[in-house]
mmCIF file of C-alpha atoms in Angstrom:
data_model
loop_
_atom_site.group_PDB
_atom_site.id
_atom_site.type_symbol
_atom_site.label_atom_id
_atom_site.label_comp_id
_atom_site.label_asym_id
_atom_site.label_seq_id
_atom_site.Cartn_x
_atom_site.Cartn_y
_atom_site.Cartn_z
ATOM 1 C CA UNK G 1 14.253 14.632 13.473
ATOM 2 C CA UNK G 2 17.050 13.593 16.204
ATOM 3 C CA UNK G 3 16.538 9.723 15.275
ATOM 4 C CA UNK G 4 17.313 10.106 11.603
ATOM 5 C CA UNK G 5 19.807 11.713 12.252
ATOM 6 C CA UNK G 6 21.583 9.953 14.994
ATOM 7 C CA UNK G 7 20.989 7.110 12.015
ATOM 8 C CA UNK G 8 22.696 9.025 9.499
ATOM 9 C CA UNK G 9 25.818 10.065 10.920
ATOM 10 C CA UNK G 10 26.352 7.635 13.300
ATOM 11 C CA UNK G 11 24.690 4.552 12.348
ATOM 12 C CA UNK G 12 23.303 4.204 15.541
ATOM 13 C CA UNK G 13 21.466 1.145 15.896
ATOM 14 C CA UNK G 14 19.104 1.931 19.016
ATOM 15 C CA UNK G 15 18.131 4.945 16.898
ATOM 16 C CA UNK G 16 17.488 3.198 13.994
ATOM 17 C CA UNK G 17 15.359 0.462 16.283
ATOM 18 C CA UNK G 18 12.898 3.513 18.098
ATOM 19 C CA UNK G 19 12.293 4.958 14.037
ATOM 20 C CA UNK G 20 11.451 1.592 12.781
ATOM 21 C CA UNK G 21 9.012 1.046 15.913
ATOM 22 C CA UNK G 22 7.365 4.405 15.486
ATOM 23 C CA UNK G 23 6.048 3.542 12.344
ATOM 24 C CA UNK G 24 6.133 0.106 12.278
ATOM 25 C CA UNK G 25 2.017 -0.735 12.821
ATOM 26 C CA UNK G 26 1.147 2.156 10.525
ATOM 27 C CA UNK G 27 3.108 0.775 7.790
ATOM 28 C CA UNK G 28 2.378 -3.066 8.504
ATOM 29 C CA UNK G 29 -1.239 -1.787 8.208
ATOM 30 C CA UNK G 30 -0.985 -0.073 5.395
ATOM 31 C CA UNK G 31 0.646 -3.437 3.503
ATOM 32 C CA UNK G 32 -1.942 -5.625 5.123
ATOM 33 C CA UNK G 33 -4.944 -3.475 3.461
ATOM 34 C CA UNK G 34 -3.155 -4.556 0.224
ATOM 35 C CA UNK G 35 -2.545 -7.599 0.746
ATOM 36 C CA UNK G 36 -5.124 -8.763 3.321
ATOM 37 C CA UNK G 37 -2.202 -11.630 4.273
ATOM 38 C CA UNK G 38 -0.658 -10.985 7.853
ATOM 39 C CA UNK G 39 2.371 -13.053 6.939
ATOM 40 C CA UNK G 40 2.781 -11.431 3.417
ATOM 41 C CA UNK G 41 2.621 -7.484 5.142
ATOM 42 C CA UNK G 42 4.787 -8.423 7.801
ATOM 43 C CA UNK G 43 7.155 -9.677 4.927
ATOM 44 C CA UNK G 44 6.337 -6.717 2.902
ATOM 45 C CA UNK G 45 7.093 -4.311 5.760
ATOM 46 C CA UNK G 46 9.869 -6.079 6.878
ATOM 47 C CA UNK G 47 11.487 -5.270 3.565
ATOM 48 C CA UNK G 48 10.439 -1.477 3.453
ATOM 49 C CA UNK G 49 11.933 -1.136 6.635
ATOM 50 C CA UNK G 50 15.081 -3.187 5.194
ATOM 51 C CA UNK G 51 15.029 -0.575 2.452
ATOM 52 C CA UNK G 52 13.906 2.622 4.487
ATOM 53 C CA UNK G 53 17.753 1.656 6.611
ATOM 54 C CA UNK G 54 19.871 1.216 3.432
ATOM 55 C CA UNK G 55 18.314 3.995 1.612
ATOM 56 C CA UNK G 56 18.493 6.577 4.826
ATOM 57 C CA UNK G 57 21.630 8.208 4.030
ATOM 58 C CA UNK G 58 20.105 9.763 0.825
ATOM 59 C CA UNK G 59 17.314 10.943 2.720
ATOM 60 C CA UNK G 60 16.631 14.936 2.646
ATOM 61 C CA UNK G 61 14.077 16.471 4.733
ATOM 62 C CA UNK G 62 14.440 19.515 2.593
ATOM 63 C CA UNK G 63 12.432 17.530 -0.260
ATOM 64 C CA UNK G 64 10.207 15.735 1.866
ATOM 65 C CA UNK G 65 9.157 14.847 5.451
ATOM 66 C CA UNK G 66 10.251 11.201 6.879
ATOM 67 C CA UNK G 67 6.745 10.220 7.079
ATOM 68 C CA UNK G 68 6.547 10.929 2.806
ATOM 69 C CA UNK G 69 9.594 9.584 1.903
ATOM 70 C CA UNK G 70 8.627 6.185 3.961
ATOM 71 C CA UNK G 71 5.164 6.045 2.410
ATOM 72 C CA UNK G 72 7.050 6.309 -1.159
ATOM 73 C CA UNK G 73 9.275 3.642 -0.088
ATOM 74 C CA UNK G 74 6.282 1.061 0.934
ATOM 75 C CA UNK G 75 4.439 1.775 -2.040
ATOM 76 C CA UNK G 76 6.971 1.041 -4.528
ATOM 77 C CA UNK G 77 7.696 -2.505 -2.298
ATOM 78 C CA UNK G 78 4.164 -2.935 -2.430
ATOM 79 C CA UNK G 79 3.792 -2.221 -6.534
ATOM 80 C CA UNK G 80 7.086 -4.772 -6.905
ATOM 81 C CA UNK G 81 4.968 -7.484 -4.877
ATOM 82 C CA UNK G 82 1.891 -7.132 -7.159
ATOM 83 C CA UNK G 83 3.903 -6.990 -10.092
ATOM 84 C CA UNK G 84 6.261 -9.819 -8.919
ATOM 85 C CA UNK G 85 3.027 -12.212 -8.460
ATOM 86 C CA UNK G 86 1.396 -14.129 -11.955
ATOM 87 C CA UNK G 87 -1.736 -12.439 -13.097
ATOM 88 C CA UNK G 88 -2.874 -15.827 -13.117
ATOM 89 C CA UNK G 89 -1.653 -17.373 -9.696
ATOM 90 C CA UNK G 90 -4.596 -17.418 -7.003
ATOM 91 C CA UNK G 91 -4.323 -16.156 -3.315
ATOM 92 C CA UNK G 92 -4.927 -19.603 -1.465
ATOM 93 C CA UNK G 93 -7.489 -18.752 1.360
ATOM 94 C CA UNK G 94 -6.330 -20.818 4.801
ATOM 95 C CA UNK G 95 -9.538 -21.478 6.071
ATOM 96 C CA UNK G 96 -8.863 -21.557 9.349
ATOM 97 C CA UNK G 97 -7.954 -17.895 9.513
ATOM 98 C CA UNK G 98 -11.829 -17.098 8.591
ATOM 99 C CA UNK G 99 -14.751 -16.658 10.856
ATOM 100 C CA UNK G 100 -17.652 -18.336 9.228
ATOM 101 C CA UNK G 101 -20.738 -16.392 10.334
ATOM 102 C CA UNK G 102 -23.154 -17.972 8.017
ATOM 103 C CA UNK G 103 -23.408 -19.612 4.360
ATOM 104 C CA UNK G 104 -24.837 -16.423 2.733
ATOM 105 C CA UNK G 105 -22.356 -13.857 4.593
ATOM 106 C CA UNK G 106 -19.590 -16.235 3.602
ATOM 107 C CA UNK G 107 -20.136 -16.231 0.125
ATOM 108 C CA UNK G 108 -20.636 -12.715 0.196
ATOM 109 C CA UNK G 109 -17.078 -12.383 1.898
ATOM 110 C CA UNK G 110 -15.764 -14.796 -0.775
ATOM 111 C CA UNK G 111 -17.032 -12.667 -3.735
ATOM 112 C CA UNK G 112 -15.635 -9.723 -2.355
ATOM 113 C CA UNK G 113 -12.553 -10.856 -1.630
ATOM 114 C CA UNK G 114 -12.121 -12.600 -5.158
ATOM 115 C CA UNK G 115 -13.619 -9.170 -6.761
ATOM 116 C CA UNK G 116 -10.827 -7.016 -4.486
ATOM 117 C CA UNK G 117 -8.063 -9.614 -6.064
ATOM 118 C CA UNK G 118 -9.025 -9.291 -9.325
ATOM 119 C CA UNK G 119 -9.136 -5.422 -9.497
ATOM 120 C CA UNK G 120 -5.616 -5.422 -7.428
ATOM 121 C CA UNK G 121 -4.474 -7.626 -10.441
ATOM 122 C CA UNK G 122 -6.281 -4.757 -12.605
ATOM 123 C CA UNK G 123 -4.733 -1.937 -10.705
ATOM 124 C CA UNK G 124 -1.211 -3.949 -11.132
ATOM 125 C CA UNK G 125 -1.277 -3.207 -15.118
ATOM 126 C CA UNK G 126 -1.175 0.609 -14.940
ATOM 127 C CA UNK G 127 1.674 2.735 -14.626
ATOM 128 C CA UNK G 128 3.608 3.309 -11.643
ATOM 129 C CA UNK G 129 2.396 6.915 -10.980
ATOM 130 C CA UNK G 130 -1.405 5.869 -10.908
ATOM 131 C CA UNK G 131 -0.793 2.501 -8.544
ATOM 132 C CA UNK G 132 0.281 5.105 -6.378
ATOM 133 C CA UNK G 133 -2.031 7.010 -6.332
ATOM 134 C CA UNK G 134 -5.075 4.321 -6.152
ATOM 135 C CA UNK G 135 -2.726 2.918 -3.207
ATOM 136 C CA UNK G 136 -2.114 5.973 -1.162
ATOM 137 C CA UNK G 137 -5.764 6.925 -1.776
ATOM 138 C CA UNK G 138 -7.252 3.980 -1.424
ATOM 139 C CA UNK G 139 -5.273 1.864 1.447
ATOM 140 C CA UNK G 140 -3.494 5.315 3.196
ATOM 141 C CA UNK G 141 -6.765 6.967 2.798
ATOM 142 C CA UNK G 142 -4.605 10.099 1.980
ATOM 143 C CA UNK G 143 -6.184 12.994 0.620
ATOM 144 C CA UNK G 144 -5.244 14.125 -2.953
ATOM 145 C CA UNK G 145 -3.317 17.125 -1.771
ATOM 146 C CA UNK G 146 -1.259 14.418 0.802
ATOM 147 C CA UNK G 147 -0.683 12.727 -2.109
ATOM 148 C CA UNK G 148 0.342 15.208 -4.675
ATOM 149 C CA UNK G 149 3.309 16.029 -1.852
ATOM 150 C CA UNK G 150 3.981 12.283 -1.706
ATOM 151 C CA UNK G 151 4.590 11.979 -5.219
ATOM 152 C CA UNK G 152 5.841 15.439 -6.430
ATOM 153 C CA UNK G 153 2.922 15.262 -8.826
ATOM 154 C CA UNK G 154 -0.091 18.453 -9.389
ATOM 155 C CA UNK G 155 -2.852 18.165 -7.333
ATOM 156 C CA UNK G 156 -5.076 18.227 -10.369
ATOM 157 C CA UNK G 157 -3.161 15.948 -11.911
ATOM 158 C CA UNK G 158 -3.557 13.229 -8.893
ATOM 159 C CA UNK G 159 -7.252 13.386 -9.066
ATOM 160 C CA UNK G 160 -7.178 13.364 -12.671
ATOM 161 C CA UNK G 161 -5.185 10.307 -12.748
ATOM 162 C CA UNK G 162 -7.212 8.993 -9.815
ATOM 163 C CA UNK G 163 -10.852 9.967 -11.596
ATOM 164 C CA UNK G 164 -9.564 8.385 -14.514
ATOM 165 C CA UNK G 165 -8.086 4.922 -12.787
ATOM 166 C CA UNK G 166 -11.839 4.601 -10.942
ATOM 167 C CA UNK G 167 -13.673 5.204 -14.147
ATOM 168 C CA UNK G 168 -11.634 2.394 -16.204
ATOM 169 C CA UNK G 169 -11.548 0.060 -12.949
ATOM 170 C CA UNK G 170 -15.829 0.525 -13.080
ATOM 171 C CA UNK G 171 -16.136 -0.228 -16.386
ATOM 172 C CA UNK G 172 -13.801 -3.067 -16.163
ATOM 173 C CA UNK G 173 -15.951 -4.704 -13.459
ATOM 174 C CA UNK G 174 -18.987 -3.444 -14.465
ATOM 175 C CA UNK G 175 -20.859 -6.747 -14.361
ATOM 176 C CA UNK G 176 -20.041 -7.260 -10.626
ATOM 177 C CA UNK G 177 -21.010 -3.635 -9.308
ATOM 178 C CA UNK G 178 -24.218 -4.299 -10.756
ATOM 179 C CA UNK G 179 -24.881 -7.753 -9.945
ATOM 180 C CA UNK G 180 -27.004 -9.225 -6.828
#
């Protein structure tokens, strides 16, 4: 790609400006499914990007495309956030960022959320290779065979991994998939 390279060699900032607005939204959405804070994914992709431009010299697109190698980047930002937060510290919810349809639908929203928290906390105590997996599955909706090129791992071995994540994360919250 002409951008990367005008990047590469030349340090060419208008270059380096267009890449980082191609893919800015499609990154900033792919932090904000995992984070579900506006102001924590536009930190979070702030900071791949960040990361993406210091790291874009080693860059080879004989082992991978851009696209890829970006996507690895984010998700390894986005494991060291999880990991970097306390199991125990709380998301505080701003209220005024929520739409309050009704008491009932609110709760329900609350439960969910607090359930999606607490198995991202869950998902935070595997190793690396399975969070990225469940992440690029799960929030990049990738297919398995998207994500075995991702991560250099067998296709069998991604869904194995994945099956295997799923299975532990249902039996871990077994009482809430069940309940009401």
């Amino acid at each position: 790609m002409r951008l990367i390279r005008l990047v590469q060699k030349r340090a060419d900032k208008t270059a380096a400006d267009m890449l980082i607005r191609k893919y800015y939204d499609e990154i900033y959405r792919y932090a904000y499914r995992q984070t579900a804070d506006k102001h924590t994914a536009m930190d979070l992709t702030q900071g791949i990007f960040i990361a993406m431009l210091k790291a874009i010299d080693r860059y080879d697109s004989k082992q991978a495309g851009f696209r890829t190698w970006l996507y690895r980047i984010a998700t390894n930002k986005i494991i060291d956030h999880h990991r970097s937060r306390s199991a125990i510290q709380s998301k505080i919810l701003n209220l005024d960022d929520v739409e309050i349809p009704d008491e009932t639908d609110f709760e329900r929203q609350m439960e969910n959320r607090d359930l999606a928290s607490r198995i991202q906390n869950h998902v935070g105590t595997f190793e690396a290779d399975a969070q990225r997996i469940f992440r690029l599955k799960v929030f990049g909706e990738y297919t398995f065979g998207d994500i075995a090129k991702m991560t250099e791992i067998p296709e069998p071995t991604v869904k194995t991994k994945y099956y295997r994540m799923m299975k532990l994360i249902r039996k871990e919250f077994e009482d809430e998939y069940f309940s009401g």
